[in-house]
CSV table of C-alpha atoms in Angstrom, one decimal:
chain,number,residue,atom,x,y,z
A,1,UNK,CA,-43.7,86.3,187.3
A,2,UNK,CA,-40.5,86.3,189.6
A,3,UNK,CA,-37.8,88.7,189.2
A,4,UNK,CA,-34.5,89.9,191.2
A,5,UNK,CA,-34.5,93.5,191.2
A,6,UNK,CA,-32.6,96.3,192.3
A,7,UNK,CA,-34.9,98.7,194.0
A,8,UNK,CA,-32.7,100.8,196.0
A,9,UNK,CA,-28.8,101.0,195.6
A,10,UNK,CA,-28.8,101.1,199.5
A,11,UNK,CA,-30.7,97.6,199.9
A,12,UNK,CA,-29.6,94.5,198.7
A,13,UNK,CA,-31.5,93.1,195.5
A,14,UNK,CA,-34.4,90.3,196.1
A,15,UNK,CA,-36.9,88.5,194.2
A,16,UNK,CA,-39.9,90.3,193.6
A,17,UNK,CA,-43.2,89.4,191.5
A,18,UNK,CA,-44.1,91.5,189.3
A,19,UNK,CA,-46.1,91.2,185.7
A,20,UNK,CA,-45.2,89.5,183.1
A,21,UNK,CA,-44.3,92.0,180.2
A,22,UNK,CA,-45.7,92.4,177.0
A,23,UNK,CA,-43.0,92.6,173.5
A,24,UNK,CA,-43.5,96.0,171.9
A,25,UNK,CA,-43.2,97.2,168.5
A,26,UNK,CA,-39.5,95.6,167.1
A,27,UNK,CA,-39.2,93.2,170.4
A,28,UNK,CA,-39.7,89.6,171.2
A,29,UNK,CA,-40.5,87.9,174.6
A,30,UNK,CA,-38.4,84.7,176.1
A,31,UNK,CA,-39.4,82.5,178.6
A,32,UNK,CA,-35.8,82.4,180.2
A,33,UNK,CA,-34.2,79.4,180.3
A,34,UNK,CA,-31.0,80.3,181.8
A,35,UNK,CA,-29.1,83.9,182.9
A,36,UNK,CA,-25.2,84.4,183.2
A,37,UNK,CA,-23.7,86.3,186.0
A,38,UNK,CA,-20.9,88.6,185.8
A,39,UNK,CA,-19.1,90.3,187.9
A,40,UNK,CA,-20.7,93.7,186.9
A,41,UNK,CA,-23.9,92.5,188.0
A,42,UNK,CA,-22.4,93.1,191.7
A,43,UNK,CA,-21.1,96.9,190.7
A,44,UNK,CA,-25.0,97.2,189.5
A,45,UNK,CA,-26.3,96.8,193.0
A,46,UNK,CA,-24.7,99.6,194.3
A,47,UNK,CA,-25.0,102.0,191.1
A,48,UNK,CA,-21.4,101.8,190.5
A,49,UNK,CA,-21.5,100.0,186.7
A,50,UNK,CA,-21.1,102.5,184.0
A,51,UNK,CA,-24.3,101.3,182.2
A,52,UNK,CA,-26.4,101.0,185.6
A,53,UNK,CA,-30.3,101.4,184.4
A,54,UNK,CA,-32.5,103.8,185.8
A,55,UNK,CA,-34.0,102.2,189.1
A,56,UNK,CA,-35.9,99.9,189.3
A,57,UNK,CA,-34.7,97.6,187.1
A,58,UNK,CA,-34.1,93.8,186.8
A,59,UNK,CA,-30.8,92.0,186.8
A,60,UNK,CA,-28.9,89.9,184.4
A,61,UNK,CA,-27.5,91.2,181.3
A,62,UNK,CA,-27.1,87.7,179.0
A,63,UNK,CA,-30.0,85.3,178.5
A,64,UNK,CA,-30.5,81.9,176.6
A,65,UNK,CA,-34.0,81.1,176.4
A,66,UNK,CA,-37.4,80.1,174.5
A,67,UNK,CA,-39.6,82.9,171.8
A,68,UNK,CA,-42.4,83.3,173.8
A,69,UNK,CA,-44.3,86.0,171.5
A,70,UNK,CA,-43.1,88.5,169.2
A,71,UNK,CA,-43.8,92.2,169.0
A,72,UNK,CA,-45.2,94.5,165.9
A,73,UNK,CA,-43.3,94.5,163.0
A,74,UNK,CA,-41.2,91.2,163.8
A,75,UNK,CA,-40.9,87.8,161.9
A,76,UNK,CA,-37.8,86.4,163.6
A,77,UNK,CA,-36.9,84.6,165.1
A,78,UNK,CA,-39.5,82.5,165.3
A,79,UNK,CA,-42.1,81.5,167.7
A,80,UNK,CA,-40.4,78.4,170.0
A,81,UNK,CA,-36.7,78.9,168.6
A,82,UNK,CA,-33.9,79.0,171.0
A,83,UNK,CA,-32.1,82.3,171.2
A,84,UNK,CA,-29.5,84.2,173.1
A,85,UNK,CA,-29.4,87.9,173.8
A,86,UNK,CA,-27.0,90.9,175.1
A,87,UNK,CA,-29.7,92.5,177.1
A,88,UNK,CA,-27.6,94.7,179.5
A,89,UNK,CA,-30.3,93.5,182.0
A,90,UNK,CA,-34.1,91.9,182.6
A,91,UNK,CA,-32.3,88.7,182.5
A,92,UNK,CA,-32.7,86.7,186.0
A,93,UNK,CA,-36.5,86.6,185.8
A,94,UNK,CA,-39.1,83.9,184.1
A,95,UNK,CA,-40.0,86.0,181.2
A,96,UNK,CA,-38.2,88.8,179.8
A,97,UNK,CA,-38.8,91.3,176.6
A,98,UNK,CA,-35.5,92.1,174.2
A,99,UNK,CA,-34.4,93.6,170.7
A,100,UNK,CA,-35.3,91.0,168.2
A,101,UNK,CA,-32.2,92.2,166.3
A,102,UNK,CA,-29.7,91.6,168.8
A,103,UNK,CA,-30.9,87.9,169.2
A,104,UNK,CA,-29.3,85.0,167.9
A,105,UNK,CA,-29.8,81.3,166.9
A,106,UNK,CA,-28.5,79.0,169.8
A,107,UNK,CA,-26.3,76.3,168.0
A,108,UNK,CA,-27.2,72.3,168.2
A,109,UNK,CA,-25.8,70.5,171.2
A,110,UNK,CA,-25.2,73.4,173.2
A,111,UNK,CA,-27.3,73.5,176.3
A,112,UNK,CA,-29.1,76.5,177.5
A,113,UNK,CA,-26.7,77.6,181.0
A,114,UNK,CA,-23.7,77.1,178.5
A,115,UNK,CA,-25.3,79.6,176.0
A,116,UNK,CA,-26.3,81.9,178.7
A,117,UNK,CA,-22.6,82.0,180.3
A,118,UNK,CA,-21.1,82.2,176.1
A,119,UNK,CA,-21.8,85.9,175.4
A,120,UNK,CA,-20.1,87.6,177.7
A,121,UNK,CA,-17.0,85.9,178.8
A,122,UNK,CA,-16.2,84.5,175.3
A,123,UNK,CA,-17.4,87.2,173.4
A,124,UNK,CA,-14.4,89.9,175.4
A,125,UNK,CA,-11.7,87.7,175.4
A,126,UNK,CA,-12.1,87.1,171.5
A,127,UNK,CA,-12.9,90.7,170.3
A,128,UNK,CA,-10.2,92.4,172.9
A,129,UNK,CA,-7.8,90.1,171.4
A,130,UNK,CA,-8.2,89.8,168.3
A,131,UNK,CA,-9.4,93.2,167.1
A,132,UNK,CA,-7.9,95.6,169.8
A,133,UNK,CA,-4.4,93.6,170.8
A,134,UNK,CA,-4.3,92.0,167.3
A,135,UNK,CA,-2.3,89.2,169.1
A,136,UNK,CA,-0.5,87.2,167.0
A,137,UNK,CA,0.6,83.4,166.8
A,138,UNK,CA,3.7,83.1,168.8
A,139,UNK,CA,3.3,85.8,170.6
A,140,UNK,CA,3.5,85.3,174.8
A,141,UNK,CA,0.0,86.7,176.3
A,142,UNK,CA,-0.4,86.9,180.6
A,143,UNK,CA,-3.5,86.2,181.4
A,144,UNK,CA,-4.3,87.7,185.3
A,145,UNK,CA,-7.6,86.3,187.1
A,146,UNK,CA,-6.6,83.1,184.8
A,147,UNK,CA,-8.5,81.0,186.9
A,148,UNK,CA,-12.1,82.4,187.0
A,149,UNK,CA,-14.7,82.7,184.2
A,150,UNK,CA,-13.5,85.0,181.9
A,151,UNK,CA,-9.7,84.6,182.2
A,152,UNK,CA,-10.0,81.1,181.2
A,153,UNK,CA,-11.9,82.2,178.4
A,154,UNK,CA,-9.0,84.3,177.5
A,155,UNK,CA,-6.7,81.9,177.9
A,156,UNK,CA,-9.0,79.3,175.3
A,157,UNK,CA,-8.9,82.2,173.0
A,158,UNK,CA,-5.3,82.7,173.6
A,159,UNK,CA,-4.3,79.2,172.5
A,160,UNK,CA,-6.4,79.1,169.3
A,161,UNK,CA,-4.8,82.3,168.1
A,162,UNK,CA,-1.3,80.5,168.7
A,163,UNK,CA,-0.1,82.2,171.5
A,164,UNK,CA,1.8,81.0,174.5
A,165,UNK,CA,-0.2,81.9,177.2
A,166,UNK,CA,0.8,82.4,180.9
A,167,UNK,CA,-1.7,82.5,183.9
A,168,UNK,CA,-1.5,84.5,186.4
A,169,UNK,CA,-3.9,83.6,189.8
A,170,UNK,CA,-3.9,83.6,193.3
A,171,UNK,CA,-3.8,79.7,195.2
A,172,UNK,CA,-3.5,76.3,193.8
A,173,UNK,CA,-7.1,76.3,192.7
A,174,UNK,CA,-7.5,78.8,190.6
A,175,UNK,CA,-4.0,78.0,188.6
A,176,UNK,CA,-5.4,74.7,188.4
A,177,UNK,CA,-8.4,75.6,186.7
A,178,UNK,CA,-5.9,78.2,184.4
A,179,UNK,CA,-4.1,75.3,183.7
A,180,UNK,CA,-7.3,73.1,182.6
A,181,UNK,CA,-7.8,75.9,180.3
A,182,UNK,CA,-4.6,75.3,178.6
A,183,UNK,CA,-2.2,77.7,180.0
A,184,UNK,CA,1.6,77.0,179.3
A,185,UNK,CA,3.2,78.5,182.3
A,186,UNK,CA,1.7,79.0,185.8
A,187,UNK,CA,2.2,82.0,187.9
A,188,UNK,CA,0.8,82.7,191.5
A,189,UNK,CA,-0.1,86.1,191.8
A,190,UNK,CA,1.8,86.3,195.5
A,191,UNK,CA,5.0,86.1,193.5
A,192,UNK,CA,7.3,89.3,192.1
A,193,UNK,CA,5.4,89.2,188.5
A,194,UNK,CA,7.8,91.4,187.3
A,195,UNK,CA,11.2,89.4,188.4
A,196,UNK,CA,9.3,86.1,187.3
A,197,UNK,CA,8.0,87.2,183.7
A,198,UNK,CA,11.5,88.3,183.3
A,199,UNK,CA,12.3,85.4,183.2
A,200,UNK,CA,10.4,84.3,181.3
A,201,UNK,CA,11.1,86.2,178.5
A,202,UNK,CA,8.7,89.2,178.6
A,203,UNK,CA,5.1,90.3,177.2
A,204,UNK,CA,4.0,91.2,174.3
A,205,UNK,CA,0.0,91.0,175.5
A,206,UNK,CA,-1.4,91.8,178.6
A,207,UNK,CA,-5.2,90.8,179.3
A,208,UNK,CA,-5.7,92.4,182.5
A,209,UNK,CA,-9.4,92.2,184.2
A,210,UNK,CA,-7.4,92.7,188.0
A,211,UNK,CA,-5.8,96.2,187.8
A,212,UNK,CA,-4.1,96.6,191.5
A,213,UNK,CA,-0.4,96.6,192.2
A,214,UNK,CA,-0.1,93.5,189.5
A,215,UNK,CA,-0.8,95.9,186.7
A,216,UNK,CA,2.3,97.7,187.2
A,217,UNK,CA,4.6,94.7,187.8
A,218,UNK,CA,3.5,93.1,184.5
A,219,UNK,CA,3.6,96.7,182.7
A,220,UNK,CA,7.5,96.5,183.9
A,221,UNK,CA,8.4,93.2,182.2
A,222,UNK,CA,6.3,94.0,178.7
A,223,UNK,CA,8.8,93.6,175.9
A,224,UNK,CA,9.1,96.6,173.0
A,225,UNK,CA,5.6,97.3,171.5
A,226,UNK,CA,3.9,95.7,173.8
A,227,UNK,CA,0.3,95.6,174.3
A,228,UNK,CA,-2.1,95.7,177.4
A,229,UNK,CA,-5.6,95.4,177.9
A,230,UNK,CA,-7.5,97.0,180.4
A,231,UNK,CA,-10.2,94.7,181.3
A,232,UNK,CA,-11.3,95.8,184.2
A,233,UNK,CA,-10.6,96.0,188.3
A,234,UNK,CA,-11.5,92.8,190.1
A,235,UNK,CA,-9.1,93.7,192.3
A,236,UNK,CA,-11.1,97.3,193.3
A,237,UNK,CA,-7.8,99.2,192.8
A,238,UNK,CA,-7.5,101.6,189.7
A,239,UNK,CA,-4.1,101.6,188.9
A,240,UNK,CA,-1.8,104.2,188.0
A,241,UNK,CA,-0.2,104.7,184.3
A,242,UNK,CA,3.3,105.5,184.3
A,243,UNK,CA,3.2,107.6,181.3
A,244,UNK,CA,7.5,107.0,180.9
A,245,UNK,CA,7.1,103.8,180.8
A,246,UNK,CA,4.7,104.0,177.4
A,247,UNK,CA,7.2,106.2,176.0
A,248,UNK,CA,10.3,104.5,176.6
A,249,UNK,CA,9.2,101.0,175.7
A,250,UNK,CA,6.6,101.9,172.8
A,251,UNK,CA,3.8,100.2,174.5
A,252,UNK,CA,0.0,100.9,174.3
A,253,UNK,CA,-2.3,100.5,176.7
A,254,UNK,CA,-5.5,100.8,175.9
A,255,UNK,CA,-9.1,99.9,177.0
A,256,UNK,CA,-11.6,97.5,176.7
A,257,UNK,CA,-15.0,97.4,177.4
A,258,UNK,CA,-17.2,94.6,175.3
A,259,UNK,CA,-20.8,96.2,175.8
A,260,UNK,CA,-20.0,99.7,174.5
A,261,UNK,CA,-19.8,98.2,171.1
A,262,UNK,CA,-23.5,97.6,171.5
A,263,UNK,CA,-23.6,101.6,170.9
A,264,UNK,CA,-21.2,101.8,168.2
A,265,UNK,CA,-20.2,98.4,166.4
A,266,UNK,CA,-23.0,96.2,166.7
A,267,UNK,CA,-21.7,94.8,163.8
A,268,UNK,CA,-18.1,93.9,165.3
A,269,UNK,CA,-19.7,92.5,168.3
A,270,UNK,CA,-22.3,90.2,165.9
A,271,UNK,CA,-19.3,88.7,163.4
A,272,UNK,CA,-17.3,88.0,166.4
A,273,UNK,CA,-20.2,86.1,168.3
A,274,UNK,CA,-20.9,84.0,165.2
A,275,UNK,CA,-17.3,83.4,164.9
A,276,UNK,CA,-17.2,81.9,168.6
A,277,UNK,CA,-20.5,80.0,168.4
A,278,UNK,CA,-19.0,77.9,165.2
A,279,UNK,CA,-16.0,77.5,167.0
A,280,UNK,CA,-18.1,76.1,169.8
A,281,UNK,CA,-19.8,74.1,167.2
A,282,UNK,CA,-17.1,72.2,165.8
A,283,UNK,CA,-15.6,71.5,169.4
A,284,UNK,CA,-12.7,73.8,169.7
A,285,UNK,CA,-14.4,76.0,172.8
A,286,UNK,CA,-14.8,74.2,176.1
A,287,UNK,CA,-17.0,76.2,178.2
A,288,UNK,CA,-16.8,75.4,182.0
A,289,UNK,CA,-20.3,76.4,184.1
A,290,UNK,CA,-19.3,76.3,187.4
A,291,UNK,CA,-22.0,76.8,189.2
A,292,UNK,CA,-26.4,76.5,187.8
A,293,UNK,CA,-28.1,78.5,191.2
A,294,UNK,CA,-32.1,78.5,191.4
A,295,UNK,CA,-33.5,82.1,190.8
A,296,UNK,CA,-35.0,82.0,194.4
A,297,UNK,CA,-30.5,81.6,195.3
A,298,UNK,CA,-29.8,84.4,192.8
A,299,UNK,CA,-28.7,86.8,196.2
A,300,UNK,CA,-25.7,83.0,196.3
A,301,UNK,CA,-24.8,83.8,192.6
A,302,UNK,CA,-23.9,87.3,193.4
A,303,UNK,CA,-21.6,86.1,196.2
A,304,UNK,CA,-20.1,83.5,194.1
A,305,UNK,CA,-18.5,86.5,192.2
A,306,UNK,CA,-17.5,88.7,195.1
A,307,UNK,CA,-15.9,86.4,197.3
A,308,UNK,CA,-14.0,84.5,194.3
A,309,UNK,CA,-14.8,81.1,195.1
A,310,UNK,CA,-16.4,80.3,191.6
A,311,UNK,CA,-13.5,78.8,189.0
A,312,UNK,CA,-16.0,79.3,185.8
A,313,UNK,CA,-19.0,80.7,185.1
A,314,UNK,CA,-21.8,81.5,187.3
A,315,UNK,CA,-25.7,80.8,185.6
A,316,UNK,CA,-28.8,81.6,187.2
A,317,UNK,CA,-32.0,79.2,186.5
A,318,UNK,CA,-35.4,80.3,186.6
């Protein structure tokens, strides 16, 4: 079977064939449909992700796709059933073998790249927000990188909580995909963030998956008891903390990072998956796929990411 793999952290990644793997005991095997791409998948190459696998290993870390076989000891899901799956990675390849437990059913009506590109994106936005900012209905959240694949999930999430939502993004593309999303106010991130959310009234949540020199404007304008997020660093700057600031304001900052609770919380990362995938059932979640790229392209997927000109989700096809 094909597979893009990560060989050396000094070369890029390319498709290789190699065989087809057999489900062991507690596993079942997918024939991939579909694989979303993230913008961790680009640390990966390089080593730099903080759950890079040993080398070699096989990219893509969510998957939507057929029960090919199942392994000892498992009866579900069945045999032809379409799944999805947190994998961390062996997802861009034509077969793949995963945890039967951390599968789950893909809902009616929703086609295989959507489900693929769901996990991820959807799955932070909602469990950062709800469970670690615990952000409340008329509360005003900035959203910065509004206008790619996970910052209009967070803005979608946003709105369904109650909250006025204001995008921050860089050019009139990106704040026009922000403001398909359903932002309320539009902010390019050239301007002084600070001076302008001022203005606006202040923060109360942050949902920050930039970092850079933004990070400290918007911590400057959060109003008392404030609450940022700490995403992660699209921008490749790790930003400073201004400790005083915390202290004189009573905000928290705190972190965020969805696929720990694999590790610790399965459970909280399961509730709030269901949660989303019946909210995508009865209509209220509009998930925008961006761009479906052949696996032998998956090298044009990456690049997508890195160079920022994908407005949604990225999906790899087998």
């Amino acid at each position: 079977m094909r597979a893009f793999r990560v060989t050396s952290f000094d070369q890029p990644p390319q498709v290789e064939e190699i065989p087809v793997p057999q489900p062991q005991a507690g596993q079942i095997r997918l024939k991939i449909e579909s694989c979303g791409v993230n913008f961790a998948d680009t640390l990966m190459t390089t080593g730099k992700y903080q759950d890079t696998p040993e080398l070699p290993f096989t990219m893509g870390m969510e998957v939507c796709g057929i029960v090919d076989e199942l392994g000892a000891g498992v009866t579900s899901p069945a045999v032809g059933s379409r799944v999805v799956v947190y994998c961390g990675s062996g997802g861009m390849a034509d077969y793949g073998v995963f945890a039967a437990d951390r599968c789950l059913p893909v809902p009616d009506g929703m086609p295989p790249e959507t489900a693929a590109g769901f996990m991820i994106a959807y799955g932070t936005s909602h469990l950062a927000l709800k469970r670690r900012a615990r952000l409340q209905a008329g509360e005003t959240l900035v959203v910065t990188g509004a206008g790619g694949g996970v910052g209009q999930t967070a803005i979608e999430i946003g709105k369904l909580m109650g909250a006025r939502v204001i995008a921050i993004a860089r050019g009139e593309r990106k704040l026009a995909a922000a403001k398909a999303a359903g932002a309320d106010v539009l902010i390019d991130a050239s301007e002084d963030l600070t001076a302008r959310l001022r203005a606006e009234g202040g923060v109360d949540v942050v949902y920050d998956a930039v970092g850079g020199d933004a990070f400290g404007q918007i911590l400057r304008a959060m109003n008392r008891e404030g609450r940022m997020l700490v995403i992660g660093f699209a921008s490749g700057t790790v930003p400073p903390i201004p400790a005083n600031h915390l202290l004189v304001k009573n905000v928290d900052v705190m972190g965020f990072y969805w696929g720990g609770y694999v590790k610790f919380n399965p459970e909280a990362m399961d509730e709030s998956l269901k949660e989303l995938m019946q909210y995508f059932a009865e209509g209220r979640l509009h998930p925008h796929i961006n761009h479906v790229v052949p696996l032998s392209d998956a090298p044009e997927a990456l690049d997508l990411l890195t160079s920022r000109r994908s407005t949604g989700k990225v999906v790899v096809n087998p």
